[in-house]
């Protein structure tokens, strides 16, 4: 059975946090249920809280000036949005968009509590630093992918990573969703997917892709 209160989620997904910190988060945090597709934060928005993911998956995107967007990284249970921590703590507007890929539950922590948690709990400091490090490494992977790989290579790497994250070779993704994540067009992605299918690397189904190569 899934936890239904903050303490349950914290104890399940954030066990590395010291007991006194978990108690503090349970006391000051609030639970928010987020349906799939809902936007939690937008570019240009001033954030009043940061979030810890308790259930589901949140996708973080960088939005372009003309409405385009590029996928940056996923947030899963046990993780936090490092960029929202930075923006909330420094009272700066968000530079990214966060959207629920699945139904999700997040723990919202008010920005006024951040400094106190940092000062009073060493494990919170370590957790924040580790969140920064993990997100930075993921951003480097995105940069490397764009700078050093062709689009067909990026597509193959992307599908392999999605399969590993979901623990399934069948990915319920539309061509448009893949194109949005790779900052490409649906036509380009459809053409590349068809070529991969002809090479025996994948099988295409309605709104789904089955991976046949090693991941």
XYZ file of N, CA and C in Angstrom:
645
model
N 0.845 -1.201 0.000
C 0.000 0.000 0.000
C 0.881 1.250 0.000
N 0.514 2.211 -0.834
C 1.271 3.451 -0.909
C 1.005 4.315 0.328
N 2.013 5.073 0.772
C 1.789 5.987 1.892
C 0.737 7.032 1.523
N 0.041 7.536 2.522
C -0.982 8.554 2.267
C -0.699 9.854 3.003
N 0.401 9.901 3.778
C 0.738 11.129 4.464
C 2.204 11.478 4.201
N 2.595 12.701 4.563
C 3.958 13.155 4.265
C 4.993 12.285 4.948
N 4.768 11.953 6.219
C 5.732 11.146 6.957
C 5.958 9.803 6.260
N 4.884 9.198 5.783
C 5.007 7.915 5.093
C 5.836 8.024 3.832
N 5.575 9.057 3.037
C 6.340 9.260 1.809
C 7.815 9.543 2.115
N 8.065 10.388 3.096
C 9.443 10.747 3.443
C 10.213 9.514 3.908
N 9.616 8.722 4.777
C 10.298 7.533 5.290
C 10.544 6.509 4.186
N 9.645 6.439 3.202
C 9.772 5.461 2.129
C 10.797 5.882 1.086
N 10.738 7.138 0.640
C 11.540 7.565 -0.504
C 12.775 8.407 -0.150
N 12.858 8.873 1.097
C 14.001 9.698 1.481
C 14.627 9.170 2.779
N 14.966 7.882 2.823
C 15.470 7.278 4.065
C 16.834 7.804 4.499
N 17.599 8.400 3.559
C 18.934 8.893 3.913
C 18.878 10.161 4.759
N 17.729 10.827 4.782
C 17.591 12.030 5.596
C 17.499 11.648 7.067
N 18.156 12.403 7.911
C 18.160 12.094 9.336
C 16.734 12.192 9.908
N 16.430 11.405 10.942
C 15.060 11.366 11.487
C 14.499 12.737 11.846
N 15.325 13.601 12.459
C 14.819 14.923 12.848
C 14.446 15.756 11.626
N 15.180 15.577 10.512
C 14.864 16.292 9.276
C 13.584 15.762 8.664
N 13.413 14.458 8.679
C 12.173 13.895 8.151
C 10.965 14.394 8.943
N 11.130 14.504 10.246
C 10.050 15.025 11.080
C 9.758 16.489 10.743
N 10.813 17.264 10.501
C 10.638 18.684 10.163
C 9.915 18.843 8.836
N 10.288 18.037 7.830
C 9.631 18.108 6.519
C 8.162 17.701 6.635
N 7.893 16.665 7.432
C 6.504 16.229 7.623
C 5.673 17.321 8.287
N 6.324 18.141 9.113
C 5.619 19.192 9.845
C 5.348 20.417 8.971
N 6.313 20.808 8.135
C 6.172 22.058 7.379
C 5.726 21.858 5.935
N 5.838 20.622 5.434
C 5.480 20.377 4.041
C 3.986 20.170 3.844
N 3.577 20.258 2.592
C 2.185 19.977 2.220
C 2.182 19.057 1.006
N 1.221 18.144 0.970
C 1.090 17.230 -0.160
C 0.259 17.864 -1.265
N 0.685 17.630 -2.493
C -0.077 18.113 -3.642
C -0.196 16.982 -4.655
N -1.417 16.633 -5.000
C -1.652 15.629 -6.026
C -1.726 16.323 -7.386
N -0.992 15.764 -8.351
C -0.882 16.398 -9.662
C -1.294 15.407 -10.745
N -2.354 15.682 -11.485
C -2.756 14.761 -12.560
C -1.788 14.828 -13.733
N -1.675 13.740 -14.474
C -0.798 13.687 -15.643
C -1.133 14.828 -16.603
N -0.081 15.488 -17.092
C -0.258 16.584 -18.042
C -0.319 17.960 -17.416
N -0.496 18.029 -16.088
C -0.591 19.345 -15.442
C 0.795 19.982 -15.299
N 0.856 21.288 -15.490
C 2.102 22.030 -15.339
C 2.248 22.510 -13.903
N 3.380 22.178 -13.267
C 3.611 22.568 -11.886
C 4.305 23.914 -11.779
N 5.182 24.203 -12.731
C 5.860 25.496 -12.737
C 6.140 25.888 -14.174
N 6.205 27.200 -14.393
C 6.402 27.727 -15.734
C 7.602 28.657 -15.772
N 8.168 28.805 -16.942
C 9.253 29.756 -17.119
C 8.736 31.164 -16.828
N 9.518 31.940 -16.094
C 9.124 33.299 -15.752
C 8.336 33.406 -14.473
N 7.977 32.284 -13.885
C 7.192 32.280 -12.645
C 8.106 32.417 -11.427
N 7.697 33.224 -10.454
C 8.432 33.312 -9.192
C 7.898 32.218 -8.269
N 8.799 31.378 -7.798
C 8.405 30.215 -7.017
C 8.334 30.538 -5.532
N 7.289 30.053 -4.886
C 7.122 30.243 -3.447
C 7.480 28.983 -2.658
N 7.800 27.927 -3.390
C 8.148 26.673 -2.726
C 8.987 25.821 -3.668
N 9.633 24.827 -3.104
C 10.313 23.818 -3.898
C 9.610 22.490 -3.662
N 9.959 21.469 -4.445
C 9.194 20.233 -4.346
C 10.081 19.002 -4.277
N 9.590 18.030 -3.517
C 10.161 16.699 -3.469
C 9.156 15.757 -4.110
N 9.619 14.861 -4.956
C 8.697 13.961 -5.655
C 8.443 12.723 -4.808
N 7.172 12.456 -4.534
C 6.778 11.319 -3.702
C 6.181 10.174 -4.520
N 5.511 10.506 -5.621
C 4.935 9.495 -6.513
C 4.958 10.036 -7.932
N 5.030 9.121 -8.908
C 4.928 9.522 -10.299
C 6.222 10.079 -10.863
N 6.089 10.771 -11.999
C 7.259 11.299 -12.681
C 6.967 12.698 -13.217
N 7.892 13.623 -12.941
C 7.798 15.009 -13.405
C 8.882 15.246 -14.449
N 8.526 15.878 -15.540
C 9.501 16.165 -16.595
C 9.834 17.654 -16.568
N 11.117 17.950 -16.698
C 11.584 19.333 -16.695
C 12.035 19.713 -18.098
N 11.525 20.838 -18.594
C 11.831 21.316 -19.935
C 12.393 22.737 -19.878
N 13.230 23.049 -20.848
C 13.679 24.418 -21.085
C 12.869 24.947 -22.253
N 12.185 26.075 -22.050
C 11.346 26.645 -23.096
C 12.102 27.697 -23.896
N 11.864 27.702 -25.214
C 12.462 28.696 -26.084
C 11.606 29.936 -26.180
N 12.170 30.977 -26.726
C 11.466 32.251 -26.830
C 10.278 32.218 -27.767
N 10.269 31.273 -28.713
C 9.187 31.205 -29.694
C 8.259 30.020 -29.447
N 8.268 29.504 -28.222
C 7.309 28.466 -27.878
C 7.829 27.050 -27.922
N 9.048 26.837 -28.452
C 9.608 25.494 -28.472
C 10.092 25.085 -27.086
N 10.381 23.817 -26.928
C 10.882 23.334 -25.644
C 11.809 22.146 -25.881
N 12.746 21.962 -24.961
C 13.657 20.825 -25.039
C 13.677 20.118 -23.689
N 13.580 18.812 -23.730
C 13.575 18.003 -22.517
C 14.939 18.081 -21.830
N 14.926 18.246 -20.496
C 16.163 18.332 -19.734
C 16.381 17.095 -18.872
N 15.433 16.775 -18.002
C 15.579 15.584 -17.169
C 14.245 15.232 -16.515
N 14.190 14.001 -15.983
C 13.017 13.514 -15.259
C 13.251 13.601 -13.762
N 12.188 13.816 -13.008
C 12.214 13.733 -11.549
C 11.316 12.577 -11.137
N 11.879 11.640 -10.372
C 11.143 10.465 -9.934
C 11.085 10.429 -8.409
N 10.292 9.530 -7.820
C 10.197 9.475 -6.353
C 11.574 9.394 -5.684
N 11.762 10.233 -4.663
C 13.037 10.288 -3.966
C 13.950 11.383 -4.468
N 13.497 12.166 -5.458
C 14.328 13.233 -6.009
C 13.680 14.593 -5.796
N 14.484 15.624 -6.038
C 14.012 17.007 -5.883
C 14.435 17.808 -7.097
N 13.731 18.884 -7.360
C 14.070 19.762 -8.478
C 15.119 20.770 -8.022
N 16.375 20.540 -8.410
C 17.465 21.419 -7.996
C 17.270 22.838 -8.521
N 16.758 22.977 -9.742
C 16.583 24.317 -10.300
C 15.511 25.097 -9.552
N 14.459 24.409 -9.100
C 13.446 25.116 -8.319
C 14.005 25.509 -6.961
N 14.917 24.699 -6.414
C 15.579 25.058 -5.156
C 16.372 26.354 -5.319
N 17.116 26.447 -6.410
C 17.931 27.635 -6.664
C 17.051 28.871 -6.825
N 16.018 28.741 -7.675
C 15.152 29.893 -7.943
C 14.376 30.318 -6.707
N 13.881 29.336 -5.950
C 13.102 29.657 -4.759
C 13.981 30.317 -3.701
N 15.170 29.759 -3.484
C 16.049 30.276 -2.445
C 16.558 31.679 -2.753
N 16.744 31.986 -4.040
C 17.288 33.284 -4.428
C 16.219 34.261 -4.897
N 14.948 33.859 -4.791
C 13.814 34.703 -5.195
C 13.929 35.130 -6.658
N 14.378 34.212 -7.506
C 14.479 34.487 -8.940
C 13.396 33.727 -9.682
N 13.053 34.248 -10.857
C 12.016 33.599 -11.635
C 12.522 32.288 -12.226
N 11.614 31.354 -12.386
C 11.970 30.049 -12.918
C 12.439 30.167 -14.360
N 13.453 29.366 -14.693
C 13.969 29.321 -16.059
C 13.521 28.062 -16.792
N 12.715 27.240 -16.129
C 12.290 25.972 -16.720
C 10.796 25.754 -16.482
N 10.270 24.773 -17.196
C 8.880 24.342 -17.011
C 8.878 22.928 -16.459
N 8.015 22.657 -15.492
C 7.862 21.323 -14.938
C 6.459 20.809 -15.200
N 6.347 19.613 -15.784
C 5.041 19.051 -16.133
C 4.975 17.594 -15.684
N 3.838 17.203 -15.149
C 3.651 15.823 -14.703
C 3.471 14.907 -15.912
N 4.379 13.939 -16.050
C 4.240 12.970 -17.139
C 3.206 11.911 -16.777
N 3.138 11.564 -15.495
C 2.136 10.626 -14.981
C 1.413 11.296 -13.820
N 0.352 10.692 -13.345
C -0.242 11.167 -12.094
C 0.859 11.163 -11.035
N 0.950 12.224 -10.262
C 2.067 12.352 -9.324
C 1.608 12.948 -8.003
N 2.443 12.746 -6.991
C 2.268 13.381 -5.688
C 3.592 14.033 -5.338
N 3.556 15.320 -4.983
C 4.775 16.028 -4.607
C 4.603 16.639 -3.215
N 5.717 16.781 -2.512
C 5.740 17.443 -1.206
C 6.265 18.849 -1.418
N 5.457 19.838 -1.127
C 5.830 21.232 -1.332
C 6.429 21.799 -0.042
N 7.611 22.399 -0.169
C 8.285 23.013 0.968
C 8.392 24.518 0.733
N 7.900 25.350 1.647
C 7.949 26.806 1.462
C 9.386 27.318 1.466
N 9.639 28.348 0.673
C 11.012 28.840 0.537
C 11.558 29.384 1.854
N 10.682 29.898 2.719
C 11.166 30.465 3.978
C 11.745 29.390 4.907
N 11.443 28.113 4.613
C 11.969 27.027 5.446
C 13.323 26.521 4.950
N 13.724 26.882 3.730
C 14.934 26.335 3.131
C 16.177 26.661 3.947
N 16.335 27.936 4.306
C 17.534 28.346 5.035
C 17.603 27.676 6.407
N 16.491 27.559 7.065
C 16.475 26.915 8.377
C 16.853 25.441 8.280
N 16.309 24.748 7.272
C 16.651 23.346 7.086
C 18.143 23.177 6.792
N 18.682 24.068 5.977
C 20.099 24.013 5.631
C 20.963 24.235 6.870
N 20.522 25.138 7.720
C 21.316 25.501 8.905
C 21.241 24.430 9.994
N 20.108 23.802 10.145
C 19.898 22.903 11.279
C 20.108 21.421 10.968
N 20.166 21.058 9.690
C 20.235 19.630 9.355
C 21.313 19.378 8.296
N 22.377 18.677 8.689
C 23.477 18.398 7.771
C 23.024 17.514 6.605
N 22.118 16.585 6.856
C 21.695 15.697 5.776
C 20.889 16.457 4.715
N 20.237 17.567 5.096
C 19.548 18.386 4.091
C 20.561 19.063 3.187
N 21.641 19.568 3.775
C 22.714 20.173 2.971
C 23.271 19.152 1.981
N 23.540 17.938 2.451
C 24.078 16.901 1.564
C 23.075 16.532 0.486
N 21.793 16.492 0.856
C 20.757 16.159 -0.113
C 20.665 17.224 -1.204
N 20.725 18.485 -0.826
C 20.659 19.580 -1.800
C 21.857 19.532 -2.734
N 23.049 19.347 -2.179
C 24.257 19.290 -3.003
C 24.196 18.110 -3.968
N 23.742 16.961 -3.486
C 23.635 15.784 -4.342
C 22.596 16.003 -5.440
N 21.516 16.713 -5.127
C 20.506 17.029 -6.137
C 21.103 17.902 -7.225
N 21.877 18.926 -6.817
C 22.558 19.772 -7.800
C 23.469 18.932 -8.688
N 24.273 18.058 -8.060
C 25.236 17.256 -8.811
C 24.539 16.350 -9.823
N 23.493 15.658 -9.388
C 22.781 14.732 -10.265
C 22.156 15.454 -11.454
N 21.498 16.584 -11.175
C 20.871 17.323 -12.267
C 21.914 17.900 -13.220
N 23.061 18.351 -12.678
C 24.112 18.903 -13.522
C 24.656 17.830 -14.464
N 24.848 16.611 -13.957
C 25.337 15.525 -14.796
C 24.330 15.189 -15.888
N 23.046 15.226 -15.563
C 22.031 14.965 -16.574
C 22.016 16.053 -17.640
N 22.227 17.298 -17.230
C 22.280 18.385 -18.200
C 23.504 18.246 -19.112
N 24.617 17.776 -18.557
C 25.802 17.535 -19.385
C 25.526 16.456 -20.426
N 24.760 15.432 -20.036
C 24.405 14.378 -20.985
C 23.572 14.943 -22.132
N 22.634 15.835 -21.793
C 21.819 16.469 -22.830
C 22.698 17.303 -23.754
N 23.615 18.073 -23.179
C 24.514 18.910 -23.978
C 25.401 18.054 -24.874
N 25.958 16.983 -24.319
C 26.803 16.084 -25.109
C 26.017 15.469 -26.261
N 24.772 15.086 -25.963
C 23.941 14.463 -26.983
C 23.700 15.416 -28.150
N 23.388 16.670 -27.834
C 23.111 17.662 -28.878
C 24.381 18.005 -29.650
N 25.504 18.138 -28.928
C 26.745 18.611 -29.547
C 27.482 17.539 -30.328
N 27.408 16.284 -29.879
C 28.301 15.262 -30.423
C 27.610 14.088 -31.108
N 26.279 14.089 -31.145
C 25.576 12.973 -31.779
C 24.609 13.477 -32.840
N 24.468 12.680 -33.895
C 23.473 12.979 -34.911
C 22.092 12.677 -34.348
N 21.047 13.134 -35.028
C 19.700 12.945 -34.521
C 19.323 11.476 -34.428
N 19.754 10.645 -35.384
C 19.412 9.225 -35.293
C 20.103 8.564 -34.107
N 21.344 8.991 -33.785
C 22.027 8.483 -32.603
C 21.331 8.948 -31.333
N 20.933 10.224 -31.307
C 20.234 10.757 -30.145
C 18.929 10.007 -29.903
N 18.227 9.684 -30.984
C 16.963 8.966 -30.867
C 17.180 7.584 -30.271
N 18.200 6.879 -30.733
C 18.468 5.541 -30.219
C 18.868 5.593 -28.744
N 19.686 6.569 -28.366
C 20.083 6.735 -26.964
C 18.869 7.084 -26.105
N 18.032 7.966 -26.610
C 16.828 8.395 -25.888
C 15.910 7.212 -25.605
N 15.640 6.395 -26.617
C 14.746 5.250 -26.433
C 15.330 4.258 -25.429
N 16.643 4.046 -25.500
C 17.287 3.125 -24.559
C 17.154 3.625 -23.127
N 17.335 4.931 -22.920
C 17.227 5.496 -21.574
C 15.802 5.422 -21.054
N 14.834 5.687 -21.918
C 13.437 5.600 -21.492
C 13.077 4.171 -21.115
N 13.583 3.205 -21.878
C 13.322 1.804 -21.581
C 13.929 1.417 -20.235
N 15.160 1.875 -19.981
C 15.820 1.550 -18.715
C 15.078 2.171 -17.532
N 14.611 3.414 -17.686
C 13.897 4.090 -16.601
C 12.575 3.411 -16.278
N 11.867 3.005 -17.327
C 10.538 2.442 -17.125
C 10.572 0.941 -16.869
N 11.733 0.314 -17.125
C 11.824 -1.124 -16.941
C 10.973 -1.898 -17.917
N 10.823 -1.365 -19.123
C 9.987 -2.012 -20.133
C 10.551 -1.734 -21.516
N 10.406 -2.708 -22.407
C 10.832 -2.506 -23.792
C 9.723 -1.886 -24.639
N 8.523 -1.848 -24.102
C 7.421 -1.190 -24.816
C 7.211 0.195 -24.229
N 7.456 1.213 -25.034
C 7.330 2.598 -24.591
C 6.065 3.198 -25.177
N 5.180 3.648 -24.312
C 3.936 4.257 -24.772
C 4.200 5.738 -25.039
N 4.783 5.999 -26.191
C 5.152 7.354 -26.588
C 4.685 7.601 -28.013
N 4.124 8.771 -28.242
C 3.783 9.152 -29.603
C 5.002 9.771 -30.273
N 4.969 9.828 -31.604
C 6.070 10.441 -32.340
C 6.205 11.922 -31.961
N 5.077 12.571 -31.692
C 5.107 13.984 -31.315
C 5.768 14.168 -29.957
N 5.491 13.282 -29.015
C 6.100 13.378 -27.684
C 7.612 13.184 -27.759
N 8.049 12.215 -28.564
C 9.482 11.993 -28.740
C 10.123 13.209 -29.388
N 9.467 13.766 -30.398
C 9.996 14.944 -31.085
C 10.144 16.120 -30.129
N 9.161 16.309 -29.242
C 9.226 17.406 -28.282
C 10.405 17.221 -27.337
N 10.629 15.987 -26.880
C 11.726 15.720 -25.958
C 13.081 15.940 -26.611
N 13.167 15.697 -27.911
C 14.447 15.825 -28.617
C 14.554 17.141 -29.377
N 13.576 18.020 -29.186
C 13.575 19.324 -29.855
C 13.712 19.162 -31.374
N 12.886 18.276 -31.911
C 12.881 18.020 -33.340
C 11.448 18.122 -33.841
N 11.230 17.752 -35.086
C 9.875 17.761 -35.636
C 9.321 16.347 -35.681
N 8.011 16.235 -35.671
C 7.382 14.921 -35.717
C 7.737 14.201 -37.013
N 7.832 14.947 -38.111
C 8.142 14.336 -39.408
C 9.529 13.690 -39.402
N 10.501 14.408 -38.813
C 11.871 13.875 -38.749
C 11.902 12.617 -37.891
N 11.268 12.668 -36.728
C 11.268 11.523 -35.825
C 10.550 10.334 -36.459
N 9.432 10.555 -37.110
C 8.704 9.462 -37.762
C 9.567 8.799 -38.828
N 10.297 9.600 -39.587
C 11.166 9.046 -40.632
C 12.289 8.199 -40.029
N 12.902 8.702 -38.945
C 13.989 7.968 -38.309
C 13.495 6.694 -37.637
N 12.323 6.754 -37.024
C 11.750 5.562 -36.404
C 11.463 4.489 -37.454
N 10.967 4.921 -38.604
C 10.686 3.974 -39.682
C 11.970 3.302 -40.147
N 13.053 4.055 -40.241
C 14.344 3.479 -40.631
C 14.833 2.486 -39.581
N 14.636 2.823 -38.297
C 15.035 1.903 -37.230
C 14.225 0.611 -37.302
N 12.953 0.725 -37.648
C 12.114 -0.460 -37.771
C 12.585 -1.325 -38.933
N 12.950 -0.696 -40.037
C 13.439 -1.435 -41.201
C 14.744 -2.172 -40.891
N 15.529 -1.625 -39.963
C 16.795 -2.251 -39.556
C 16.594 -3.300 -38.464
N 15.354 -3.486 -38.035
C 15.045 -4.499 -37.041
C 15.348 -4.081 -35.615
N 15.548 -2.776 -35.387
C 15.886 -2.288 -34.049
C 14.651 -2.088 -33.182
N 13.525 -1.779 -33.804
C 12.294 -1.514 -33.068
C 11.099 -2.039 -33.854
N 9.963 -2.092 -33.182
C 8.681 -2.333 -33.836
C 7.773 -1.164 -33.480
N 7.100 -0.632 -34.470
C 6.208 0.499 -34.255
C 4.777 0.013 -34.110
N 4.108 0.531 -33.070
C 2.703 0.246 -32.848
C 1.980 1.572 -32.659
N 0.678 1.515 -32.538
C -0.093 2.739 -32.361
C 0.278 3.378 -31.025
N 0.859 4.574 -31.085
C 1.267 5.333 -29.894
C 2.215 4.552 -28.989
N 3.027 3.692 -29.593
C 3.982 2.906 -28.811
C 5.155 2.472 -29.673
N 6.291 2.251 -28.999
C 7.493 1.767 -29.675
C 8.042 0.603 -28.867
N 8.277 -0.541 -29.525
C 8.889 -1.689 -28.856
C 10.354 -1.776 -29.258
N 11.232 -1.771 -28.267
C 12.666 -1.805 -28.518
C 13.152 -3.230 -28.612
N 13.973 -3.513 -29.627
C 14.500 -4.872 -29.833
C 16.018 -4.933 -29.673
N 16.698 -3.770 -29.609
C 18.141 -3.780 -29.462
C 18.514 -3.755 -27.985
N 19.784 -4.039 -27.700
C 20.256 -4.091 -26.323
C 20.238 -2.699 -25.702
N 19.768 -2.616 -24.444
C 19.709 -1.328 -23.747
C 20.459 -1.428 -22.422
